[in-house]
mmCIF file of C-alpha atoms and ligand atoms in Angstrom:
data_model
loop_
_atom_site.group_PDB
_atom_site.id
_atom_site.type_symbol
_atom_site.label_atom_id
_atom_site.label_comp_id
_atom_site.label_asym_id
_atom_site.label_seq_id
_atom_site.Cartn_x
_atom_site.Cartn_y
_atom_site.Cartn_z
ATOM 1 C CA UNK L 120 23.395 32.140 -18.326
ATOM 2 C CA UNK L 121 19.874 33.195 -17.474
ATOM 3 C CA UNK L 122 19.629 36.815 -16.411
ATOM 4 C CA UNK L 123 17.793 37.200 -13.119
ATOM 5 C CA UNK L 124 15.015 39.765 -12.958
ATOM 6 C CA UNK L 125 15.285 42.619 -10.469
ATOM 7 C CA UNK L 126 12.710 40.897 -8.313
ATOM 8 C CA UNK L 127 14.550 37.559 -8.260
ATOM 9 C CA UNK L 128 17.856 39.257 -7.497
ATOM 10 C CA UNK L 129 16.280 41.302 -4.713
ATOM 11 C CA UNK L 130 14.810 38.241 -3.044
ATOM 12 C CA UNK L 131 18.028 36.230 -3.313
ATOM 13 C CA UNK L 132 20.343 38.919 -2.014
ATOM 14 C CA UNK L 133 17.983 40.170 0.662
ATOM 15 C CA UNK L 134 17.691 36.708 2.153
ATOM 16 C CA UNK L 135 21.478 36.241 1.999
ATOM 17 C CA UNK L 136 21.881 39.563 3.774
ATOM 18 C CA UNK L 137 19.292 38.765 6.427
ATOM 19 C CA UNK L 138 20.998 35.403 6.963
ATOM 20 C CA UNK L 139 24.301 37.012 7.930
ATOM 21 C CA UNK L 140 24.994 36.021 11.556
ATOM 22 C CA UNK L 141 24.953 38.957 13.986
ATOM 23 C CA UNK L 142 28.677 38.658 14.742
ATOM 24 C CA UNK L 143 29.609 38.573 11.091
ATOM 25 C CA UNK L 144 27.337 41.544 10.410
ATOM 26 C CA UNK L 145 29.075 43.527 13.130
ATOM 27 C CA UNK L 146 32.578 42.609 11.988
ATOM 28 C CA UNK L 147 31.885 43.417 8.335
ATOM 29 C CA UNK L 148 30.182 46.688 9.260
ATOM 30 C CA UNK L 149 33.240 47.625 11.324
ATOM 31 C CA UNK L 150 35.493 46.938 8.348
ATOM 32 C CA UNK L 151 33.326 49.177 6.215
ATOM 33 C CA UNK L 152 33.677 51.918 8.834
ATOM 34 C CA UNK L 153 37.461 51.424 8.850
ATOM 35 C CA UNK L 154 37.505 51.727 5.069
ATOM 36 C CA UNK L 155 35.598 55.003 5.249
ATOM 37 C CA UNK L 156 38.526 56.240 7.372
ATOM 38 C CA UNK L 157 41.290 54.558 5.375
ATOM 39 C CA UNK L 158 40.080 55.995 2.101
ATOM 40 C CA UNK L 159 39.331 59.403 3.619
ATOM 41 C CA UNK L 160 35.823 59.371 2.215
ATOM 42 C CA UNK L 161 34.454 62.076 4.500
ATOM 43 C CA UNK L 162 37.129 64.484 3.249
ATOM 44 C CA UNK L 163 35.975 68.094 3.354
ATOM 45 C CA UNK L 164 32.298 67.264 2.873
ATOM 46 C CA UNK L 165 30.210 69.384 5.225
ATOM 47 C CA UNK L 166 26.746 67.964 4.588
ATOM 48 C CA UNK L 167 26.636 64.190 4.735
ATOM 49 C CA UNK L 168 23.723 61.926 3.903
ATOM 50 C CA UNK L 169 23.921 58.560 5.644
ATOM 51 C CA UNK L 170 21.392 55.891 6.550
ATOM 52 C CA UNK L 171 20.208 53.730 9.403
ATOM 53 C CA UNK L 172 20.528 49.982 8.836
ATOM 54 C CA UNK L 173 17.330 48.282 7.720
ATOM 55 C CA UNK L 174 16.789 44.667 6.670
ATOM 56 C CA UNK L 175 20.406 43.694 7.431
ATOM 57 C CA UNK L 176 22.103 46.619 5.686
ATOM 58 C CA UNK L 177 25.621 47.485 6.877
ATOM 59 C CA UNK L 178 25.554 49.526 10.078
ATOM 60 C CA UNK L 179 27.524 52.733 9.633
ATOM 61 C CA UNK L 180 25.704 54.494 12.477
ATOM 62 C CA UNK L 181 28.747 54.369 14.833
ATOM 63 C CA UNK L 182 30.231 57.206 12.762
ATOM 64 C CA UNK L 183 27.240 59.496 13.275
ATOM 65 C CA UNK L 184 28.552 60.983 16.517
ATOM 66 C CA UNK L 185 31.948 61.639 14.911
ATOM 67 C CA UNK L 186 30.307 63.453 12.022
ATOM 68 C CA UNK L 187 28.381 65.641 14.449
ATOM 69 C CA UNK L 188 31.394 66.213 16.708
ATOM 70 C CA UNK L 189 33.491 67.416 13.791
ATOM 71 C CA UNK L 190 30.866 70.075 13.077
ATOM 72 C CA UNK L 191 29.481 68.525 9.902
ATOM 73 C CA UNK L 192 25.777 68.188 9.122
ATOM 74 C CA UNK L 193 24.321 64.697 9.419
ATOM 75 C CA UNK L 194 21.334 63.995 7.206
ATOM 76 C CA UNK L 195 19.207 60.850 7.309
ATOM 77 C CA UNK L 196 16.428 59.772 4.961
ATOM 78 C CA UNK L 197 12.905 59.255 6.127
ATOM 79 C CA UNK L 198 10.110 57.654 4.152
ATOM 80 C CA UNK L 199 7.116 59.960 3.916
ATOM 81 C CA UNK L 200 4.365 58.599 1.696
ATOM 82 C CA UNK L 201 5.920 57.791 -1.666
ATOM 83 C CA UNK L 202 9.090 59.733 -1.210
ATOM 84 C CA UNK L 203 12.249 60.027 0.811
ATOM 85 C CA UNK L 204 12.637 63.179 2.815
ATOM 86 C CA UNK L 205 16.158 64.165 3.787
ATOM 87 C CA UNK L 206 16.251 65.266 7.403
ATOM 88 C CA UNK L 207 19.044 66.993 9.263
ATOM 89 C CA UNK L 208 19.756 65.339 12.587
ATOM 90 C CA UNK L 209 21.377 67.348 15.378
ATOM 91 C CA UNK L 210 22.020 64.560 17.837
ATOM 92 C CA UNK L 211 21.878 60.789 17.774
ATOM 93 C CA UNK L 212 19.589 61.163 20.766
ATOM 94 C CA UNK L 213 16.852 62.367 18.429
ATOM 95 C CA UNK L 214 16.881 58.856 16.947
ATOM 96 C CA UNK L 215 14.351 56.857 18.887
ATOM 97 C CA UNK L 216 15.598 54.674 21.664
ATOM 98 C CA UNK L 217 14.608 51.032 21.496
ATOM 99 C CA UNK L 218 14.700 50.808 17.749
ATOM 100 C CA UNK L 219 17.919 52.787 17.552
ATOM 101 C CA UNK L 220 18.350 54.827 14.449
ATOM 102 C CA UNK L 221 14.751 55.382 13.504
ATOM 103 C CA UNK L 222 13.858 59.040 13.178
ATOM 104 C CA UNK L 223 11.007 60.132 15.385
ATOM 105 C CA UNK L 224 7.894 60.349 13.204
ATOM 106 C CA UNK L 225 7.192 64.044 13.581
ATOM 107 C CA UNK L 226 10.707 65.234 13.236
ATOM 108 C CA UNK L 227 12.229 66.461 9.993
ATOM 109 C CA UNK L 228 14.328 69.524 9.346
ATOM 110 C CA UNK L 229 14.299 69.058 5.611
ATOM 111 C CA UNK L 230 17.467 69.492 3.560
ATOM 112 C CA UNK L 231 17.430 69.927 -0.240
ATOM 113 C CA UNK L 232 19.170 67.096 -2.122
ATOM 114 C CA UNK L 233 21.282 69.771 -3.883
ATOM 115 C CA UNK L 234 22.893 70.620 -0.536
ATOM 116 C CA UNK L 235 24.257 67.114 0.050
ATOM 117 C CA UNK L 236 28.042 67.068 -0.430
ATOM 118 C CA UNK L 237 28.572 63.364 0.210
ATOM 119 C CA UNK L 238 25.936 60.627 0.121
ATOM 120 C CA UNK L 239 26.197 57.126 1.532
ATOM 121 C CA UNK L 240 23.558 55.033 -0.230
ATOM 122 C CA UNK L 241 22.368 51.604 0.855
ATOM 123 C CA UNK L 242 21.263 49.107 -1.744
ATOM 124 C CA UNK L 243 20.351 45.479 -2.249
ATOM 125 C CA UNK L 244 22.950 45.079 -5.007
ATOM 126 C CA UNK L 245 25.429 47.162 -6.986
ATOM 127 C CA UNK L 246 27.484 46.458 -10.082
ATOM 128 C CA UNK L 247 30.783 47.605 -11.581
ATOM 129 C CA UNK L 248 28.974 50.300 -13.575
ATOM 130 C CA UNK L 249 27.568 51.816 -10.387
ATOM 131 C CA UNK L 250 24.075 50.547 -11.115
ATOM 132 C CA UNK L 251 22.029 50.084 -7.982
ATOM 133 C CA UNK L 252 19.203 47.743 -7.095
ATOM 134 C CA UNK L 253 17.020 49.031 -4.270
ATOM 135 C CA UNK L 254 14.094 47.615 -2.355
ATOM 136 C CA UNK L 255 11.791 48.084 -5.318
ATOM 137 C CA UNK L 256 10.153 51.395 -4.621
ATOM 138 C CA UNK L 257 12.543 53.662 -6.509
ATOM 139 C CA UNK L 258 12.930 56.007 -3.514
ATOM 140 C CA UNK L 259 16.576 56.825 -4.142
ATOM 141 C CA UNK L 260 16.052 57.000 -7.921
ATOM 142 C CA UNK L 261 13.745 59.930 -7.332
ATOM 143 C CA UNK L 262 16.235 61.987 -5.309
ATOM 144 C CA UNK L 263 19.747 60.991 -6.411
ATOM 145 C CA UNK L 264 19.518 62.924 -9.672
ATOM 146 C CA UNK L 265 19.471 66.106 -7.602
ATOM 147 C CA UNK L 266 22.389 65.185 -5.334
ATOM 148 C CA UNK L 267 25.554 66.967 -6.531
ATOM 149 C CA UNK L 268 28.108 65.435 -4.180
ATOM 150 C CA UNK L 269 29.899 62.102 -4.383
ATOM 151 C CA UNK L 270 27.474 59.185 -4.195
ATOM 152 C CA UNK L 271 28.931 56.178 -2.440
ATOM 153 C CA UNK L 272 27.042 52.884 -2.374
ATOM 154 C CA UNK L 273 27.597 50.966 0.852
ATOM 155 C CA UNK L 274 27.237 47.196 0.830
ATOM 156 C CA UNK L 275 28.786 43.914 1.827
ATOM 157 C CA UNK L 276 30.991 42.423 -0.894
ATOM 158 C CA UNK L 277 28.505 39.621 -1.633
ATOM 159 C CA UNK L 278 26.084 42.324 -2.811
ATOM 160 C CA UNK L 279 28.418 43.479 -5.585
ATOM 161 C CA UNK L 280 27.904 41.707 -8.895
ATOM 162 C CA UNK L 281 29.497 42.091 -12.307
ATOM 163 C CA UNK L 282 26.249 43.274 -13.877
ATOM 164 C CA UNK L 283 22.717 43.788 -12.550
ATOM 165 C CA UNK L 284 19.576 44.911 -14.408
ATOM 166 C CA UNK L 285 19.738 48.688 -14.825
ATOM 167 C CA UNK L 286 16.685 50.576 -16.102
ATOM 168 C CA UNK L 287 16.802 54.049 -17.669
ATOM 169 C CA UNK L 288 15.488 55.653 -14.465
ATOM 170 C CA UNK L 289 18.040 53.892 -12.230
ATOM 171 C CA UNK L 290 20.428 56.428 -10.727
ATOM 172 C CA UNK L 291 24.004 55.236 -10.499
ATOM 173 C CA UNK L 292 26.423 55.718 -7.655
ATOM 174 C CA UNK L 293 29.959 57.031 -8.266
ATOM 175 C CA UNK L 294 31.668 54.456 -6.092
ATOM 176 C CA UNK L 295 30.877 51.395 -4.018
ATOM 177 C CA UNK L 296 32.390 50.781 -0.623
ATOM 178 C CA UNK L 297 32.456 47.313 0.936
ATOM 179 C CA UNK L 298 34.423 45.595 3.703
ATOM 180 C CA UNK L 299 36.986 44.741 1.013
ATOM 181 C CA UNK L 300 37.617 48.254 -0.219
ATOM 182 C CA UNK L 301 36.244 50.800 -2.643
ATOM 183 C CA UNK L 302 35.859 50.883 -6.401
ATOM 184 C CA UNK L 303 34.823 53.722 -8.680
ATOM 185 C CA UNK L 304 32.271 53.016 -11.367
ATOM 186 C CA UNK L 305 33.356 52.205 -14.886
HETATM 187 P P1 ADP Q 71 14.586 50.259 -6.852
HETATM 188 O O1 ADP Q 71 15.403 51.409 -7.393
HETATM 189 O O2 ADP Q 71 14.070 50.490 -5.483
HETATM 190 O O3 ADP Q 71 15.305 48.958 -7.017
HETATM 191 P P2 ADP Q 71 13.093 50.267 -9.302
HETATM 192 O O4 ADP Q 71 14.299 50.845 -9.953
HETATM 193 O O5 ADP Q 71 12.608 48.943 -9.795
HETATM 194 O O6 ADP Q 71 13.266 50.128 -7.728
HETATM 195 O O7 ADP Q 71 11.935 51.350 -9.406
HETATM 196 C C1 ADP Q 71 10.682 51.101 -8.813
HETATM 197 C C2 ADP Q 71 9.641 51.968 -9.453
HETATM 198 O O8 ADP Q 71 9.891 53.334 -9.189
HETATM 199 C C3 ADP Q 71 9.636 51.798 -10.975
HETATM 200 O O9 ADP Q 71 8.432 51.195 -11.343
HETATM 201 C C4 ADP Q 71 9.769 53.167 -11.548
HETATM 202 O O10 ADP Q 71 8.777 53.431 -12.487
HETATM 203 C C5 ADP Q 71 9.624 54.096 -10.347
HETATM 204 N N1 ADP Q 71 10.596 55.193 -10.482
HETATM 205 C C6 ADP Q 71 11.922 55.089 -10.382
HETATM 206 N N2 ADP Q 71 12.525 56.278 -10.597
HETATM 207 C C7 ADP Q 71 11.551 57.149 -10.840
HETATM 208 C C8 ADP Q 71 11.517 58.541 -11.143
HETATM 209 N N3 ADP Q 71 12.648 59.265 -11.237
HETATM 210 N N4 ADP Q 71 10.319 59.121 -11.328
HETATM 211 C C9 ADP Q 71 9.193 58.416 -11.238
HETATM 212 N N5 ADP Q 71 9.149 57.096 -10.965
HETATM 213 C C10 ADP Q 71 10.306 56.469 -10.762
HETATM 214 MG MG1 MG Q 72 16.033 51.668 -9.242
#
């Protein structure tokens, strides 16, 4: 079987993901949120990196208020130039209205990657080894090496493949969570 390049895989899976009907997207995202509860992923983690849905990624933002209410730190990534900055968010109201879940441009109380105790990582595709395919800019590859806590990829099950191209600089996740459940990398 021909091995798809990263670029081909990205295009194929991104268009599948964007083609997910709104209802289906909501239902699958809800199942992912339920699985976060069922598997007790938040555990004792005090500083949690999450993400806002972009390009059809699963929407885990409904748990943001719960994280904040339970006294944990919520951290969201923000693209600044060529890198991802990790910003602590004190209220979901600081996420701009209209395009919900986008951090206001000026705002970033930066958090060191070393401080993250649990990281939810979006991706275009993941495989059984924990390899991750991103949007092609290597943003997460440049910070994940410094994150000490559990790294959990979050995706819909159609984004999980047996094996995807994995370059030496590609940072792996420890586990992948989908609407079907969770698996830990081989
Ligand atoms: P993605 O992870 O978004 O799928 P790639 O893994 O293809 O994207 O990486 C995109 C680019 O980012 C690569 O050309 C690579 O050279 C660069 N890159 C990735 N990780 C690092 C790193 N730790 N330091 C410097 N450049 C990096
Ligand atoms: Mg990569």
